[in-house]
Coordinates of C-alpha atoms in Angstrom, one line a residue:
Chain A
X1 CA 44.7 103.4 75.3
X2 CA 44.8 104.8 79.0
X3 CA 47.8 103.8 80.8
X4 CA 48.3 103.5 84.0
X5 CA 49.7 105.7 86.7
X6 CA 52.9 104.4 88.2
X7 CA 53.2 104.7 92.1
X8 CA 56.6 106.0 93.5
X9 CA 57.6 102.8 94.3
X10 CA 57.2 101.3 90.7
X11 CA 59.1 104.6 89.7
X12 CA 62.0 103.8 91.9
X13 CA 62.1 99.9 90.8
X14 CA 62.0 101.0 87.2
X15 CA 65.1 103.4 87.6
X16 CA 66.7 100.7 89.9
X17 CA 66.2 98.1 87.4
X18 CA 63.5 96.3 88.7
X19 CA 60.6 95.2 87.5
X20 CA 57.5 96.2 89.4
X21 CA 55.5 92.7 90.4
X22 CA 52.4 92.8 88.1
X23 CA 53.8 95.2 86.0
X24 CA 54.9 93.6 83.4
X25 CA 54.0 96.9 81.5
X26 CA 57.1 98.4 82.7
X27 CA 59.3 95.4 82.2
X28 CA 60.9 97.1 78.7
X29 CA 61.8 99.9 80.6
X30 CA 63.5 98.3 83.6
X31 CA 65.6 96.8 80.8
X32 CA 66.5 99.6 79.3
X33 CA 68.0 101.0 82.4
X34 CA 69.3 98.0 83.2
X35 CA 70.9 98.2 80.3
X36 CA 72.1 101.5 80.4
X37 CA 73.7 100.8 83.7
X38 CA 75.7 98.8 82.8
X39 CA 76.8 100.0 79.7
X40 CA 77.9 102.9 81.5
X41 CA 79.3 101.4 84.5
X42 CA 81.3 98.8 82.1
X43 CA 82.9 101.8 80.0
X44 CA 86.5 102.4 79.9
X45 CA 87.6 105.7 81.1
X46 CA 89.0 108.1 78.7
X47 CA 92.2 108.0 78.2
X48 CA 93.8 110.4 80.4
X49 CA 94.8 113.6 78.7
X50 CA 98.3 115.8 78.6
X51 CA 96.8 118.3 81.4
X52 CA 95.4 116.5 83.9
X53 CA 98.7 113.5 83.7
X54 CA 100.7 116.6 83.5
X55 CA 99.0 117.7 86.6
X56 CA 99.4 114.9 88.3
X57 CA 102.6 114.6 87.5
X58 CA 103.4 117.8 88.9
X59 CA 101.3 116.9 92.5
X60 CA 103.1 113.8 92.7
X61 CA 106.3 116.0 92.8
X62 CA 105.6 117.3 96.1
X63 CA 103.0 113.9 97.3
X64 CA 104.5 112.2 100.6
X65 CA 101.8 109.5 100.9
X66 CA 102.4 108.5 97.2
X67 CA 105.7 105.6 96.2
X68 CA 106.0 107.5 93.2
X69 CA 106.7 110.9 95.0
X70 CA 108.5 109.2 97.7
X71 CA 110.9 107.7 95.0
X72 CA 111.1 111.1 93.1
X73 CA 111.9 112.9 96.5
X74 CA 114.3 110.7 96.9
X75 CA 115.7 111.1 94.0
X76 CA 116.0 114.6 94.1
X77 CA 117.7 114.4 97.8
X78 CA 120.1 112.4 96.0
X79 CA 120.6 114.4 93.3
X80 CA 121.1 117.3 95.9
X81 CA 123.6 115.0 97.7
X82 CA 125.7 114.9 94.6
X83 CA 125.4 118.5 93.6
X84 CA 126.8 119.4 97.2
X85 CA 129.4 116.8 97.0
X86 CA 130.8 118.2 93.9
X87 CA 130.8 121.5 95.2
X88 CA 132.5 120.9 97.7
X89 CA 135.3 118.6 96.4
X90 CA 135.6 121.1 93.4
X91 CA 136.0 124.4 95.5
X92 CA 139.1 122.3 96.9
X93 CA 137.5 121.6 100.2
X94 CA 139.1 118.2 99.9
X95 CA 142.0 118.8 102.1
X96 CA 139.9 121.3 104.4
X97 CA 136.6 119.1 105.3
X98 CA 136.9 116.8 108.2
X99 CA 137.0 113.7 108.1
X100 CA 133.4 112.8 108.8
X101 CA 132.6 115.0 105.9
X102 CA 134.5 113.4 103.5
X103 CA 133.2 110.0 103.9
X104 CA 129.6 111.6 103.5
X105 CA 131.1 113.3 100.1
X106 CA 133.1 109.7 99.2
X107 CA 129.6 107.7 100.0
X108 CA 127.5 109.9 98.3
X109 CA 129.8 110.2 95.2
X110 CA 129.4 105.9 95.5
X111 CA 126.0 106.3 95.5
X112 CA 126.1 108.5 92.3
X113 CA 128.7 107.0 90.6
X114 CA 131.6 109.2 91.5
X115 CA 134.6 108.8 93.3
X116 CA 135.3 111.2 95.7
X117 CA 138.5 110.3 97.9
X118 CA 138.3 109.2 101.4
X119 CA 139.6 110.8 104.6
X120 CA 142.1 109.5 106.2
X121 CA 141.7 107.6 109.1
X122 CA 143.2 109.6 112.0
X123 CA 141.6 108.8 115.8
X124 CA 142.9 112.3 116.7
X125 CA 141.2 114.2 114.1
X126 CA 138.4 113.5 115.4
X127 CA 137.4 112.0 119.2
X128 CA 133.7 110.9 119.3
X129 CA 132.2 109.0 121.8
X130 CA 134.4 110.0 124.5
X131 CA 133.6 113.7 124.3
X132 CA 129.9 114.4 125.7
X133 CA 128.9 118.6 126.1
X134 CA 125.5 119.3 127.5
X135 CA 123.2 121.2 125.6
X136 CA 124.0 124.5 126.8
X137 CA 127.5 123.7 125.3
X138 CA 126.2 123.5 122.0
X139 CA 124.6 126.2 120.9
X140 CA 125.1 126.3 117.3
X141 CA 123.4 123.2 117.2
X142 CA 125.0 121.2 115.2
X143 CA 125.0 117.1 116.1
X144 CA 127.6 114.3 116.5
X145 CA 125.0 111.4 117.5
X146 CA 125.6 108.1 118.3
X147 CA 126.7 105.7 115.4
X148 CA 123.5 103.2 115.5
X149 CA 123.4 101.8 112.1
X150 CA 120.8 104.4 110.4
X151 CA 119.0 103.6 107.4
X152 CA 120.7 104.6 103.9
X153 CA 118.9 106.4 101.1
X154 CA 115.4 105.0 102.8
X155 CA 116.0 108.4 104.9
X156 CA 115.5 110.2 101.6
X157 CA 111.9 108.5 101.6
X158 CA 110.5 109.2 105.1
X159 CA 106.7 109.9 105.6
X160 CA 107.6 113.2 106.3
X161 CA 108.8 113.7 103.2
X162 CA 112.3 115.0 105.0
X163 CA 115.0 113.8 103.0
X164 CA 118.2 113.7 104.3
X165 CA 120.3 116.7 103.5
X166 CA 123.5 116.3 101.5
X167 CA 126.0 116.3 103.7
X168 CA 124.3 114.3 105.9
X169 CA 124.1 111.3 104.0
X170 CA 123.3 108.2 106.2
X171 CA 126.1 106.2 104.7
X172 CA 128.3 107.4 107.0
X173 CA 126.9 106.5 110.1
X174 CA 126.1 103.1 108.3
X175 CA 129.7 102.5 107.4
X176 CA 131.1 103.4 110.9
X177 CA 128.8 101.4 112.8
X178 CA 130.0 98.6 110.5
X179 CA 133.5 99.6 111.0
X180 CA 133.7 100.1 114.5
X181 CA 136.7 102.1 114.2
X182 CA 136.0 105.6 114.3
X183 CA 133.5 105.2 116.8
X184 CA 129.5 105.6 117.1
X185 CA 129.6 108.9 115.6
X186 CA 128.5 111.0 112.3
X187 CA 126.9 114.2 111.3
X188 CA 123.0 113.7 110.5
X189 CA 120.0 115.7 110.4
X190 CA 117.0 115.9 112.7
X191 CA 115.0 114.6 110.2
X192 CA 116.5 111.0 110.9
X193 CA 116.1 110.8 114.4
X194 CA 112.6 109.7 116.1
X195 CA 110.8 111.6 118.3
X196 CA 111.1 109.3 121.8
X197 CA 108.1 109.3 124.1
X198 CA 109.5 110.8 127.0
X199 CA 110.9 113.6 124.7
X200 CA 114.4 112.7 123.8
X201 CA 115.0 112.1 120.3
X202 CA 116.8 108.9 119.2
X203 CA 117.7 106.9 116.1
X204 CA 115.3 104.5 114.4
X205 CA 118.2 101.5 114.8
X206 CA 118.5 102.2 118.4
X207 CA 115.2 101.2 118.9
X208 CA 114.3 98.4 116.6
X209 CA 117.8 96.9 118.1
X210 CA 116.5 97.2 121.7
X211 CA 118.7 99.6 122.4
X212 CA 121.9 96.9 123.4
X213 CA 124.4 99.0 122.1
X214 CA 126.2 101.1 124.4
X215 CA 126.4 104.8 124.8
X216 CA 129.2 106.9 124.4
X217 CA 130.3 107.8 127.6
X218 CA 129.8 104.3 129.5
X219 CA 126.0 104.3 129.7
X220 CA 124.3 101.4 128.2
X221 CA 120.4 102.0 128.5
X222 CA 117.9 100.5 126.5
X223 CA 116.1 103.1 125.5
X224 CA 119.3 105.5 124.7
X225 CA 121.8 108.0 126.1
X226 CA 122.6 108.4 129.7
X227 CA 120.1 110.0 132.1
X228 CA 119.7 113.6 131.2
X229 CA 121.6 113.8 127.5
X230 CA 120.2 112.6 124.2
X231 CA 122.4 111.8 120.9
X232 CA 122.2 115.6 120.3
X233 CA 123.8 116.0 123.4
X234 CA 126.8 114.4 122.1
X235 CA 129.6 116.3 119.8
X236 CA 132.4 116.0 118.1
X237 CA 135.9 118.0 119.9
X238 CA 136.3 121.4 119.1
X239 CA 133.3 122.2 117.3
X240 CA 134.2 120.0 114.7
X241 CA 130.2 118.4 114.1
X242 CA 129.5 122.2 113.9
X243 CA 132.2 122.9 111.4
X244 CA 131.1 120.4 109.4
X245 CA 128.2 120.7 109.5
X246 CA 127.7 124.1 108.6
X247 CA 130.5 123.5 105.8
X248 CA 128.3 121.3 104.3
X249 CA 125.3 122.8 103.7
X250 CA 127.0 126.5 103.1
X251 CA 128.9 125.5 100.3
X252 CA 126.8 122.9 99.1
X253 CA 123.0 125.1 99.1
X254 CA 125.2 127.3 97.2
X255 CA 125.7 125.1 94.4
X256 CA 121.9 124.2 94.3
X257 CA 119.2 125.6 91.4
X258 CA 117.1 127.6 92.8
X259 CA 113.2 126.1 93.3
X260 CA 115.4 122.7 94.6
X261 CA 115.7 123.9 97.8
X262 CA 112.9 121.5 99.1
X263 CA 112.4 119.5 101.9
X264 CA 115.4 117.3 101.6
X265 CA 117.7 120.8 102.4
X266 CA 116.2 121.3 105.8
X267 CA 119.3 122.7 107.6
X268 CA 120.9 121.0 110.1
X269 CA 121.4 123.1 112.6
X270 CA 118.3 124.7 113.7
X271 CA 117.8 126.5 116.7
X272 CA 115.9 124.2 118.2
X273 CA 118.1 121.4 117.9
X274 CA 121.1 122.2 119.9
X275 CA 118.8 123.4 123.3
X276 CA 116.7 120.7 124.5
Chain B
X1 CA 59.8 92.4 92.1
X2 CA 62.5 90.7 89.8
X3 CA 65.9 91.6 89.1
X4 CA 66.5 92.1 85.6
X5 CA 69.9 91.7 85.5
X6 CA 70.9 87.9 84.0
X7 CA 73.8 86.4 85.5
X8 CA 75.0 85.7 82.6
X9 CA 75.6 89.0 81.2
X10 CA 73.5 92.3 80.5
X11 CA 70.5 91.9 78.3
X12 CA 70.2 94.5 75.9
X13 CA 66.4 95.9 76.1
X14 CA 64.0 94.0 74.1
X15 CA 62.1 97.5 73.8
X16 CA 64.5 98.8 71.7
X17 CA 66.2 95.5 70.0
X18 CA 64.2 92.8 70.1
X19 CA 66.8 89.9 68.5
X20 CA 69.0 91.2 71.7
X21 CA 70.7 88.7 73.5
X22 CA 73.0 88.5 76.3
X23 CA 76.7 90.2 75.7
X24 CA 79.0 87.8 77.7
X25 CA 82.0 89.8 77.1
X26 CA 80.5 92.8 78.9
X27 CA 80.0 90.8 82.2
X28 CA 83.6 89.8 82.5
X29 CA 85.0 93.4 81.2
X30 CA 83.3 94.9 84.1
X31 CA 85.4 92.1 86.8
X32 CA 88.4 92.8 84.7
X33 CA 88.1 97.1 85.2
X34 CA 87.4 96.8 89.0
X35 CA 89.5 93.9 90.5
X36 CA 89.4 93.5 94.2
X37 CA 88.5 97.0 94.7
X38 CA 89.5 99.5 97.7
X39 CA 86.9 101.5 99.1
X40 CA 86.0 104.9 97.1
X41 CA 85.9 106.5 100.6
X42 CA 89.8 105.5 101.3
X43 CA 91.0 106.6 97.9
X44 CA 89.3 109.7 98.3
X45 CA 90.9 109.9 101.7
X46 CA 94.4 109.1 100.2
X47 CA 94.1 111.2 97.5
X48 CA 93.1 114.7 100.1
X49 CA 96.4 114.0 101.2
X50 CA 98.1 113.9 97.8
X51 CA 98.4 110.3 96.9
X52 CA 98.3 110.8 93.2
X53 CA 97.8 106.7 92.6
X54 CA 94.5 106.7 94.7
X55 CA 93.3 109.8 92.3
X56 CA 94.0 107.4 89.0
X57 CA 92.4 104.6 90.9
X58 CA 89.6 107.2 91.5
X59 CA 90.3 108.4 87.4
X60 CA 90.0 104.6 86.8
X61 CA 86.4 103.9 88.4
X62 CA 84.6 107.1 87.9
X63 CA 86.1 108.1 84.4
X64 CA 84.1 105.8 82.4
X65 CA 80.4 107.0 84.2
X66 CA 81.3 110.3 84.1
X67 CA 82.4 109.9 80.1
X68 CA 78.8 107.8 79.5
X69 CA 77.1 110.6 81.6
X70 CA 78.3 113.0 79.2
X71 CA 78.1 111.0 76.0
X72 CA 74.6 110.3 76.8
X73 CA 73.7 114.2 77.5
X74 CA 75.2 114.3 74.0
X75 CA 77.8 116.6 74.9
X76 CA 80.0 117.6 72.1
X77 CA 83.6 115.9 73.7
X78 CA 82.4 113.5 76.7
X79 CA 86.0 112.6 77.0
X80 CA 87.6 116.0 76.7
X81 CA 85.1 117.1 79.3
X82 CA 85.7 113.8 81.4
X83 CA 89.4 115.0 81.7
X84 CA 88.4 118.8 82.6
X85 CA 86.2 117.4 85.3
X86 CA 89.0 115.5 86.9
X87 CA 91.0 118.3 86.6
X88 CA 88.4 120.3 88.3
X89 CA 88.3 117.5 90.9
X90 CA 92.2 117.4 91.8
X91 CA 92.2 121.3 92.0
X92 CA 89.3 120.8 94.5
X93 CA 90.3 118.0 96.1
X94 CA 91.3 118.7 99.3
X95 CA 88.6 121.1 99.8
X96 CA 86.1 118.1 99.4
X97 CA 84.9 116.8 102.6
X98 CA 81.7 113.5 102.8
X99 CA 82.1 110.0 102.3
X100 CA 81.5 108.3 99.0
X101 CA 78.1 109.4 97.8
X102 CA 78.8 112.7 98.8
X103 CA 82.1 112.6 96.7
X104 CA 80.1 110.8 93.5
X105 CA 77.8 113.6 93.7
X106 CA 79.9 116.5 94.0
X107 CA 81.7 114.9 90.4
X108 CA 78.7 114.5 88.9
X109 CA 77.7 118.2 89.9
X110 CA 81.1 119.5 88.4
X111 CA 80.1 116.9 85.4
X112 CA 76.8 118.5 84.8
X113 CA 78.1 121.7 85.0
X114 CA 81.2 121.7 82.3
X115 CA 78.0 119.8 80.1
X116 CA 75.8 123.1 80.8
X117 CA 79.0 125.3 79.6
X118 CA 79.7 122.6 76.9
X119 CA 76.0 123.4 75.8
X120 CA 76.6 126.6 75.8
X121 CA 79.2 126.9 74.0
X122 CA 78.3 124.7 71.4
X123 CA 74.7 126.6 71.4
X124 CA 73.0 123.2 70.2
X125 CA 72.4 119.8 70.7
X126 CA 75.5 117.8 69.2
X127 CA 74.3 114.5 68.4
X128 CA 76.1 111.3 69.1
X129 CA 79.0 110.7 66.8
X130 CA 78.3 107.3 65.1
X131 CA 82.1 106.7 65.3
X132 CA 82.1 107.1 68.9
X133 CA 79.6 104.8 69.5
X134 CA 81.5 102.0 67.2
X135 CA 84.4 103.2 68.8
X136 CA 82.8 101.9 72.4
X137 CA 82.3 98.9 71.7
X138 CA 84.8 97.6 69.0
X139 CA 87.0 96.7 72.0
X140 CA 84.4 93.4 71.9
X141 CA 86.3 92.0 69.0
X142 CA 82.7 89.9 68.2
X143 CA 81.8 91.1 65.4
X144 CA 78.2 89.6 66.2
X145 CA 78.2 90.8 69.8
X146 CA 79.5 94.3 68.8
X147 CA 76.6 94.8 65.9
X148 CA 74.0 93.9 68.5
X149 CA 75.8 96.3 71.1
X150 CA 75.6 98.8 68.5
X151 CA 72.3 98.1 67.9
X152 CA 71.2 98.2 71.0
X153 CA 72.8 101.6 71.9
X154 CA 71.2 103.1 69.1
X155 CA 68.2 102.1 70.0
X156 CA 68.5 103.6 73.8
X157 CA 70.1 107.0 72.2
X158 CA 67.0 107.1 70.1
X159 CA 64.6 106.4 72.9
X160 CA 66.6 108.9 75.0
X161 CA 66.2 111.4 72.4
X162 CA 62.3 111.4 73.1
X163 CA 62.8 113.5 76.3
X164 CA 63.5 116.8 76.9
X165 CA 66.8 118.2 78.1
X166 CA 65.3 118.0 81.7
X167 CA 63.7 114.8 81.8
X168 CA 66.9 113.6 80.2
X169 CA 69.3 115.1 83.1
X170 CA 67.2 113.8 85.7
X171 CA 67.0 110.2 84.1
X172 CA 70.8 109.9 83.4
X173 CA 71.8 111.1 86.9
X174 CA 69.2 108.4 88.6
X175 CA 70.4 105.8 86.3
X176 CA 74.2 106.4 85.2
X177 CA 75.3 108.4 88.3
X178 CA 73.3 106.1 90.4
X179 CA 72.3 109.6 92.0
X180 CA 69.4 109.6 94.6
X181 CA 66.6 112.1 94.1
X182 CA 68.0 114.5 96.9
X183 CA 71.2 113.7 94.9
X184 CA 69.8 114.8 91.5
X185 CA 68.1 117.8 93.0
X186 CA 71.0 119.2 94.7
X187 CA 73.0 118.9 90.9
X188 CA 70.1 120.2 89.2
X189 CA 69.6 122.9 91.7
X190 CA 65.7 122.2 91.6
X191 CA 63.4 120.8 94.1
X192 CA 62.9 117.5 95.0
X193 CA 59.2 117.5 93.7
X194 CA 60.3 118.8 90.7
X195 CA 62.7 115.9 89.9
X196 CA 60.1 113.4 91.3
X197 CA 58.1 114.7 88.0
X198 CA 60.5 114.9 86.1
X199 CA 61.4 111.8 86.5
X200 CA 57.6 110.5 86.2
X201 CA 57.0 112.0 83.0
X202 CA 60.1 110.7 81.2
X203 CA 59.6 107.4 82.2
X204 CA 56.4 107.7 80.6
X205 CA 57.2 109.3 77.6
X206 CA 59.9 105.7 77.7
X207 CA 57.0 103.9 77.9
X208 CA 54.6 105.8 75.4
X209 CA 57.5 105.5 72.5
X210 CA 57.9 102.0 73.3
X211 CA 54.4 101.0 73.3
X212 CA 54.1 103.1 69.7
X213 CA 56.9 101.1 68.9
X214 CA 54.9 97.8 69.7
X215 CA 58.1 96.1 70.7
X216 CA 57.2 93.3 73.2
X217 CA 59.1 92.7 76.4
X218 CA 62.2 90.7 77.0
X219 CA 61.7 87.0 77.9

């Protein structure tokens, strides 16, 4: 029995499936892939073995587009948080830290489950808002910024994969934007602060508020500081934003594993930061 | 032309089980696995820049082909060898650059190659565990739907046994990974004419055991 040829075009039908018009001939073989198709487009995927989840695992450690990384970075900034707070409070800086400091510590220790003692409240210890240095006058480069309300541990999760460092927990600026009592100050990171279009860099609250609240010093812009300063502009009396910050992050990177020393411990007081 | 495919569910091939009828179950598994799914090009996206749950989304749709590729090339562990190609594929992954058919085909190419060294190694032709095949489709839970499954794979790993190695690669890439002929040449690292051939000839070695076989056509 001689059978015939098939064309191209009856091959390509056949392995899409198809039957061929008037070929009926080939109709047992369309169903066959037909039927392999789907059998193999219908099968569950092999379970997923030790090495590749543990792989996975691993990459979604250090993944910034991922929730599950972004939760497990933040988890580790706060873990870090609490590793420098306890460093700090057990070295006995409790009496030496300023104030600012200590509520990062106390917040950070409520955030962990651990209760840290709170400064006390004393308007001369330290003089925010009224106190405004250019950026030549702050070399170290330390920050007292403006105390917009700044998001808590969701600064732990940013795209960037920045995490705030520990001693620059966003509780504090939080609590005394609430407050209103010590004044729009605290002691953050550049890692929480946006980059603004015309180059200044400002906190995320400032903006989604519309910028109504006032700046330190009298100026009440919309879009932020007084012509010609920023928030990094601004700084706390007698070096104090560079005391503390530099207190934080000394003692507490000392208290760190090593290999932790990720993204959420980007020091505060970069170069860069202090001479825009 | 006429689509083959019933709506109401795959019919097994009559050339190789002629009491086959429709498996319902199979048609509503398949919605069940891919619900409302995103686009393989943005998960592939996503998961260049590290998003480890588009890569199990990936895992999720491609696992299962890449396993039946391998199971049908009888490889000796098709799962074992599904997980080291998706290893492979998140070491690679952000060296990959194409859209979705160029991703499919670069994991099928990394597939065919761990089968190659799986051949190697093994230094034969491992045939089909019957356990793995019950194992496929038990999930079914008819026990009338899952004998005629069986049945009906049995009969396509017999008819695929008919071919030769070659015929059989280019057949499983056109059909399984839904690979074009440029696709399957590029895998195969042969020329296009060659798998046009190829092709050709195992389809009619198909037909040839099916016509010996004198098992008429589905209705």
């Amino acid at each position: 029995m001689s059978e015939p040829q098939m064309s191209d075009a009856e091959t390509d039908d056949v392995l899409a499936g198809l039957r061929p018009e008037g070929r009926d001939d080939l109709a047992p073989l369309a169903d066959v892939v037909v039927w392999l198709r789907i059998e193999s487009q219908t099968a569950a995927p092999p379970r997923m073995g030790p090495e590749l989840g543990d792989r996975l695992a691993r990459s979604g450690a250090g993944s910034r587009s991922s929730g599950p990384g972004r939760l497990r970075t933040a988890a580790l900034g706060l873990a870090a948080a609490a590793t420098i707070a306890v460093g700090l409070v057990v070295s006995g800086s409790r009496g030496v830290l300023p104030g600012p400091v200590q509520t990062v510590v106390a917040d950070v220790g409520d955030a962990v489950g651990a209760a840290f003692p709170r400064p006390q409240r004393d308007p001369d210890a330290v003089r925010g808002p009224g106190v405004i240095q250019r950026p030549d006058d702050n070399p170290a480069g330390s920050h007292a910024v403006g105390g917009d309300e700044v998001p808590g541990i969701e600064g732990a999760e940013e795209p960037d994969g920045v995490a705030p460092s520990g001693h620059a927990d966003a509780g504090e600026g939080h609590e005394s934007a609430r407050d209103g009592e010590d004044g729009p100050f605290d002691v953050r990171c550049q890692s929480w602060l946006d980059e603004h279009p015309s180059g200044t860099k400002r906190a995320p609250a400032a903006r989604d508020r519309g910028g109504s609240r006032p700046w330190p010093g009298g100026g009440h812009s919309p879009d932020g500081p007084p012509p010609g300063l920023d928030r990094h502009d601004l700084e706390l009396p007698d070096g104090q934003g560079r005391d503390t910050s530099g207190a934080g992050r000394s003692r507490g990177a000392g208290t760190l594993p090593s290999g932790q020393g990720g993204p959420w411990d980007e020091p505060c007081d970069r170069p860069e930061h202090g001479r825009r | 032309v006429h689509l083959t495919d019933d709506p109401s569910g795959p019919v097994a091939p009559a050339a190789v089980l002629t009491r086959a009828r429709p498996v319902p179950r199979l048609a509503t598994r398949r919605a069940a696995l891919h619900p409302a799914e995103s686009p393989l090009d943005a998960l592939v996206d996503a998961a260049r820049n590290g998003s480890v749950a588009a890569f199990e989304q990936i895992y999720r749709r491609m696992a299962g082909q890449v396993a039946a590729y391998l199971r049908w090339n009888r490889a000796s562990d098709p799962d074992g060898l599904t997980n080291d190609v998706f290893i492979q594929v998140h070491r690679k992954m952000a060296t990959f650059s194409g859209d979705e058919e160029g991703f499919r085909s670069w994991v099928f190419t990394i597939a065919h190659h761990r089968m190659i060294d799986d051949r190697r190694r093994a230094g034969r032709q491992v045939r089909i565990a019957d356990g793995a095949v019950v194992e496929q489709h038990g999930a079914e839970g008819d026990v009338e739907v899952d004998a005629f499954a069986s049945l009906a794979h049995d009969g396509v790993r017999d008819l695929l046994a008919v071919l030769s190695q070659d015929q059989r690669d280019v057949l499983l890439l056109r059909v399984i990974a839904d690979r074009s002929v440029e696709d399957v040449a590029r895998v195969l690292g042969k020329r296009e004419g060659a798998v046009k051939a190829l092709q050709h000839r195992a389809l009619a070695a198909l037909r040839r055991h099916v016509d010996r076989q004198g098992v008429g056509t589905s209705g």
